[in-house]
PDB file of C-alpha atoms in Angstrom:
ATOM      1  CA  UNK A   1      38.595  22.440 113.848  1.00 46.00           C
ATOM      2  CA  UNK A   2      38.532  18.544 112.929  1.00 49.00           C
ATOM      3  CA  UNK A   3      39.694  16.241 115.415  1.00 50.00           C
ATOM      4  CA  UNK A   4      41.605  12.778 114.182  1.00 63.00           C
ATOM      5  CA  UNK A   5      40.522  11.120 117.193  1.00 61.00           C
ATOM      6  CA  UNK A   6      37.077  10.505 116.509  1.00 64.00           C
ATOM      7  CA  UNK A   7      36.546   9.570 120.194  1.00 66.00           C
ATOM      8  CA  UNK A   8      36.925  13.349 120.989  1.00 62.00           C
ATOM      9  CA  UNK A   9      33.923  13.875 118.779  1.00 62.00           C
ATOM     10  CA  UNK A  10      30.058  14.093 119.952  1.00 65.00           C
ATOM     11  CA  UNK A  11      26.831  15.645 119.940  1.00 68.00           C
ATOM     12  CA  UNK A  12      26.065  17.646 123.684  1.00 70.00           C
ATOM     13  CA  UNK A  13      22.806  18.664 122.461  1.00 78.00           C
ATOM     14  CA  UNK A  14      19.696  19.253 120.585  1.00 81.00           C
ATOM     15  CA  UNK A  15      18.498  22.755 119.601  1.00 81.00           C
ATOM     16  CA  UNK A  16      15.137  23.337 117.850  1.00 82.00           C
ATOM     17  CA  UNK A  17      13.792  26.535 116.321  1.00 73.00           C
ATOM     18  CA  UNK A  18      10.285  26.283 115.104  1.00 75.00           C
ATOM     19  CA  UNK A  19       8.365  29.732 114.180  1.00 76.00           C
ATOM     20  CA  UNK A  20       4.868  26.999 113.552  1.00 84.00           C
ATOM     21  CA  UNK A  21       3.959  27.808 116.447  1.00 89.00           C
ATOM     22  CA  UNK A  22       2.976  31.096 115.991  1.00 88.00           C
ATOM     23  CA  UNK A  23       0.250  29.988 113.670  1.00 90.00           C
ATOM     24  CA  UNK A  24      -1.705  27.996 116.352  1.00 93.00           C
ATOM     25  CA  UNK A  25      -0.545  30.294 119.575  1.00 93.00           C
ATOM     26  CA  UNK A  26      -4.141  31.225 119.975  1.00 94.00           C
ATOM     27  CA  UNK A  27      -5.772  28.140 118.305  1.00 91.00           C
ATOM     28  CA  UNK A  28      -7.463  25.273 120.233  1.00 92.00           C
ATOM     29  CA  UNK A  29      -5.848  23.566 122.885  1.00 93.00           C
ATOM     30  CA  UNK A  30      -6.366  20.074 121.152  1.00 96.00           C
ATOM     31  CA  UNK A  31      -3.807  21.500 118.459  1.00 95.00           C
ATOM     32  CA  UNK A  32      -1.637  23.362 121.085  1.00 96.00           C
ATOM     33  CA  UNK A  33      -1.206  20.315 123.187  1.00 97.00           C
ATOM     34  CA  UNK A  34       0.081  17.807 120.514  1.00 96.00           C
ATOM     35  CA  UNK A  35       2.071  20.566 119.745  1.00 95.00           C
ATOM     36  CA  UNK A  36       3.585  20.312 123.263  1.00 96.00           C
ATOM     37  CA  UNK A  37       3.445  16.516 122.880  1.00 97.00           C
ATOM     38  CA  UNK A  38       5.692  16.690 119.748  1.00 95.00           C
ATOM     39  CA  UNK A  39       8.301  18.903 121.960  1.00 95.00           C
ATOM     40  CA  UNK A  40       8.098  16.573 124.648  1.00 96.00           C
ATOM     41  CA  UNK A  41       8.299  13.818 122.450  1.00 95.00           C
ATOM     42  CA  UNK A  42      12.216  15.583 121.300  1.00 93.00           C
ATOM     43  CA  UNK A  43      13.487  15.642 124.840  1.00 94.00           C
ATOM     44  CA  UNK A  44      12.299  12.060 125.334  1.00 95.00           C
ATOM     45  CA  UNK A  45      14.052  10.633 122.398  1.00 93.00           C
ATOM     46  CA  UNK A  46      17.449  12.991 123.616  1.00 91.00           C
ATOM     47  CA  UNK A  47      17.067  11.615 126.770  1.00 91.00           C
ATOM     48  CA  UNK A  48      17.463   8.175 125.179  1.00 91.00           C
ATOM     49  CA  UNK A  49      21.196   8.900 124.818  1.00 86.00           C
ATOM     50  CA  UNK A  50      23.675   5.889 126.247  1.00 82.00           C
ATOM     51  CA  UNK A  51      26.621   7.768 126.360  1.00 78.00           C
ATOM     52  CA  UNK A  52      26.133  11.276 129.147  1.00 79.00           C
ATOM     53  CA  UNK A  53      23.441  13.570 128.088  1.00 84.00           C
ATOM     54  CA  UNK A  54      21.943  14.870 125.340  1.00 86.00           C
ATOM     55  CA  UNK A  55      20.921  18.147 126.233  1.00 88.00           C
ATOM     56  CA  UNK A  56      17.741  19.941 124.579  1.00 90.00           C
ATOM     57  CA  UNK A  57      17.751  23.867 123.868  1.00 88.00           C
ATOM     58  CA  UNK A  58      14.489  25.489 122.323  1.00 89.00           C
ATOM     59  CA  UNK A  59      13.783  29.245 120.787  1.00 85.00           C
ATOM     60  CA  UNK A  60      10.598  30.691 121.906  1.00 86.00           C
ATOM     61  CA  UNK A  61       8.771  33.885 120.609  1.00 84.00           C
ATOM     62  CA  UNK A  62       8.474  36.228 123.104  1.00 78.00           C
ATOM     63  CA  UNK A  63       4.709  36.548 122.097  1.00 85.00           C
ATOM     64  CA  UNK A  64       3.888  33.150 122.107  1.00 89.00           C
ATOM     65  CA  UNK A  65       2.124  33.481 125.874  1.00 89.00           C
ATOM     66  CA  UNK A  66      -0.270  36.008 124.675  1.00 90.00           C
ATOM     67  CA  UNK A  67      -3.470  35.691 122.785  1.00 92.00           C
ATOM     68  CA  UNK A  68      -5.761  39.301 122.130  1.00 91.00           C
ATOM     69  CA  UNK A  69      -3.036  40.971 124.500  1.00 88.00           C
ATOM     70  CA  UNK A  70      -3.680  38.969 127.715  1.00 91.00           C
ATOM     71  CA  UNK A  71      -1.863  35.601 128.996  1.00 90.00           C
ATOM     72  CA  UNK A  72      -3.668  32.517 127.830  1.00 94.00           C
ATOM     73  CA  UNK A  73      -3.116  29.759 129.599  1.00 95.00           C
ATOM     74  CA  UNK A  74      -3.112  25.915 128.222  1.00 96.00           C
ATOM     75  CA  UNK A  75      -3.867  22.780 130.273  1.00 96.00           C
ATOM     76  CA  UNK A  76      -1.366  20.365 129.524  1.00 97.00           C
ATOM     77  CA  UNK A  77      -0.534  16.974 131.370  1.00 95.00           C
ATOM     78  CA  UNK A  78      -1.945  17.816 134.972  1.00 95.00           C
ATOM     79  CA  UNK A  79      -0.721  21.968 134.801  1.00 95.00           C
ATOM     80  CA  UNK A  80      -2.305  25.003 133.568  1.00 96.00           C
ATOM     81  CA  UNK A  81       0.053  27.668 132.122  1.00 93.00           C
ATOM     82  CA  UNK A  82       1.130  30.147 129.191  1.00 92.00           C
ATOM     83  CA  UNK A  83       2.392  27.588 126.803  1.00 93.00           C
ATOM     84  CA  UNK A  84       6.263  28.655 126.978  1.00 91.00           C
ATOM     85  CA  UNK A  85       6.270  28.176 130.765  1.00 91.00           C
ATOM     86  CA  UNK A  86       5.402  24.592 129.212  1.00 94.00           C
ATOM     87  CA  UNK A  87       8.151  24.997 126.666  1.00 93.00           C
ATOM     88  CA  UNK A  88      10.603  25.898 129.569  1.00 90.00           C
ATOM     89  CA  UNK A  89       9.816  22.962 131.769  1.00 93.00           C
ATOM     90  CA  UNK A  90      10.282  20.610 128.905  1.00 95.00           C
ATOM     91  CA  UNK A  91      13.732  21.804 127.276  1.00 92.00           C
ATOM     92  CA  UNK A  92      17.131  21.926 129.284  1.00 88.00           C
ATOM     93  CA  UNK A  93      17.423  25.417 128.143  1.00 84.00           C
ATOM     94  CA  UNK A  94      15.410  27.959 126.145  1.00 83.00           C
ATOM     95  CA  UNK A  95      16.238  31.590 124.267  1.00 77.00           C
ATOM     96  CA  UNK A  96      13.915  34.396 123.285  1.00 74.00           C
ATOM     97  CA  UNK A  97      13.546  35.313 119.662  1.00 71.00           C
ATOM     98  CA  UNK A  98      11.736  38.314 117.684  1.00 74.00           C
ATOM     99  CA  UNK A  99      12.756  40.957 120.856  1.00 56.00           C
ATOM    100  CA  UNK A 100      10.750  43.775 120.846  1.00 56.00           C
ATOM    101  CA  UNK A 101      13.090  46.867 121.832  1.00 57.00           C
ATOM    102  CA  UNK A 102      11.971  46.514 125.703  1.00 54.00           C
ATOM    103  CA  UNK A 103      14.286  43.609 125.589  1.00 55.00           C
ATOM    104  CA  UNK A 104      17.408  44.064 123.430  1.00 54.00           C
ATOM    105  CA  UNK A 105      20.159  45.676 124.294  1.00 54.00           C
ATOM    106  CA  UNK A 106      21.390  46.667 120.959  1.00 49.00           C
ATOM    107  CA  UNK A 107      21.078  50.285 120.239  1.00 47.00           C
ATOM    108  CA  UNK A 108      21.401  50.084 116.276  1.00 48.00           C
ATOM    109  CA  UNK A 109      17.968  47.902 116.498  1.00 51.00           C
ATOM    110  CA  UNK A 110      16.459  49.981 118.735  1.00 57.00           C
ATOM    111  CA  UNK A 111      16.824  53.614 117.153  1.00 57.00           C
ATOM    112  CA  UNK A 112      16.322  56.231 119.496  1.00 57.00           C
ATOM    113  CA  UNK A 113      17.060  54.336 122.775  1.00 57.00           C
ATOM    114  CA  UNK A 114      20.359  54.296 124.352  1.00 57.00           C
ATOM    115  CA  UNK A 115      20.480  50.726 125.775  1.00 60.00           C
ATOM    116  CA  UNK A 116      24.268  49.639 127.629  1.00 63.00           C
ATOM    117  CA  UNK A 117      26.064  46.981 128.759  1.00 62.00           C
ATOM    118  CA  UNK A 118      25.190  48.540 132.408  1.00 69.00           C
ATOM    119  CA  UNK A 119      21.249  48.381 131.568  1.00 70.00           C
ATOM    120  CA  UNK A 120      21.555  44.541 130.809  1.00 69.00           C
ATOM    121  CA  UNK A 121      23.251  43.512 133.754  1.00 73.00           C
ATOM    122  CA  UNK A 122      21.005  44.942 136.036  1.00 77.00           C
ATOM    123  CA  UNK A 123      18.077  43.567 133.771  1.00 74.00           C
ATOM    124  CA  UNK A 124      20.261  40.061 134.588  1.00 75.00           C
ATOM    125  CA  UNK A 125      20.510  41.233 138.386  1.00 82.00           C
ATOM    126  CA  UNK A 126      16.472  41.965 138.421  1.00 81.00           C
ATOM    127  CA  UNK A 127      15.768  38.099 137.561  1.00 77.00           C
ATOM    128  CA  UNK A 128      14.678  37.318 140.539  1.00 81.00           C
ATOM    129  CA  UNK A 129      12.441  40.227 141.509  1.00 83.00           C
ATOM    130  CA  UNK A 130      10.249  38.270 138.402  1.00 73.00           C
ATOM    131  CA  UNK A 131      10.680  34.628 140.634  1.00 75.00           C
ATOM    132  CA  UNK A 132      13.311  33.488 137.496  1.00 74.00           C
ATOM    133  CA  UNK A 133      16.489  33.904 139.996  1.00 74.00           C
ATOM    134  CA  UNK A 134      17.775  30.918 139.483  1.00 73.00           C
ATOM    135  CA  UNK A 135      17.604  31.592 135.520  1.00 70.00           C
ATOM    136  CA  UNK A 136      21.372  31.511 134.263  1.00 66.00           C
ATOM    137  CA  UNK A 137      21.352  34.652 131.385  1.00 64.00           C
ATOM    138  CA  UNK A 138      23.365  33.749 127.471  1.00 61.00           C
ATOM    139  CA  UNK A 139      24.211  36.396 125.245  1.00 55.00           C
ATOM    140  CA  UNK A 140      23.085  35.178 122.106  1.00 51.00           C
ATOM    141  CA  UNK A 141      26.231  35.101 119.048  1.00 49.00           C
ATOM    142  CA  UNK A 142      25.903  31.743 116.939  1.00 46.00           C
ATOM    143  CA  UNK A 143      29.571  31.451 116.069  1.00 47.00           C
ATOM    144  CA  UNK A 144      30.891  32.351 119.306  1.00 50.00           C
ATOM    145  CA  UNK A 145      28.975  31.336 122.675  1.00 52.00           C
ATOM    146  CA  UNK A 146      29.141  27.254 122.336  1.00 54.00           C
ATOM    147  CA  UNK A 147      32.944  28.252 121.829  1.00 59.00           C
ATOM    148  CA  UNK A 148      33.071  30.835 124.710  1.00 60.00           C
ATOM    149  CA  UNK A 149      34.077  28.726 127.694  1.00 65.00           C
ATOM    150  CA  UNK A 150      30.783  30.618 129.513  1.00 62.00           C
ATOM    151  CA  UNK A 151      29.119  27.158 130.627  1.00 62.00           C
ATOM    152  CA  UNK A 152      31.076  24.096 131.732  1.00 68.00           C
ATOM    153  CA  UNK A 153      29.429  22.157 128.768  1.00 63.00           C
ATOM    154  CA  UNK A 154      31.002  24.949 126.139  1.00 62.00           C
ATOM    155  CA  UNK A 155      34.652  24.583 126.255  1.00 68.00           C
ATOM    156  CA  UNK A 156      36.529  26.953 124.407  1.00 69.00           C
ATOM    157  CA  UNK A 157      38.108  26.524 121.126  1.00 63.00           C
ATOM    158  CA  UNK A 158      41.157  28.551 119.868  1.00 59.00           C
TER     159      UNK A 158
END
């Protein structure tokens, strides 16, 4: 849809997607952390916007936490943890790619599990039993969730 009022036009956020960091995920943490500084360095420069907010969205690997199998933590300005608990505190909002089956709700990926509707929800309602309670979930659909009217920020679009 094009608008002719150019007024009614406008960014409302940033979204990265950057699979480099599953080169370095076990590396040193001199590399790890100025790779943390460069996504910090993104949600500074959105937060430079004039005109409301410029929100920042990131995709993390689900593996990106582990190194030989086992959580390895990085220190990184005055915390220690798994570097996408960093990646969460940095970026507005975050989603998980390359799901292994444990997580995906989509039986054709999956073959041989019977996944439902029913068994994410209560994966949703089990949030906070893992501290994340106050984590809001997002079905994941390119064309259609910024469209969806879900958030207050995604107005939908006929």
């Amino acid at each position: 849809m094009f608008f002719e009022d150019s007024s009614l036009q406008k960014f409302d956020g940033v979204a990265v997607n950057n699979e480099a960091f599953t080169q370095i995920k076990c590396g040193n943490d001199v590399i790890r952390t100025s790779f943390l500084d460069k996504l910090q360095e993104i949600r500074n420069e959105a937060a430079k916007q004039k005109n409301g907010k410029l929100y920042t969205h990131y995709s993390v690997s689900w593996n990106w936490g582990l190194c030989q199998n086992k959580l390895d933590d990085i220190h990184w300005h005055n915390s220690i943890k798994p570097a996408p608990w960093h990646m969460i505190d940095i970026f507005d909002s975050i989603d998980i790619q390359d799901s292994p089956c444990q997580i995906s709700f989509f039986p054709e990926y999956c073959r041989g599990h019977t996944f439902s509707e029913t068994d994410m929800f209560n994966r949703y309602d089990r949030m906070k039993d893992f501290g994340i309670g106050y984590a809001r979930p997002c079905i994941h659909a390119f064309r259609e969730i910024y469209s969806s009217g879900g958030h207050h920020l995604w107005p939908p679009h006929q």
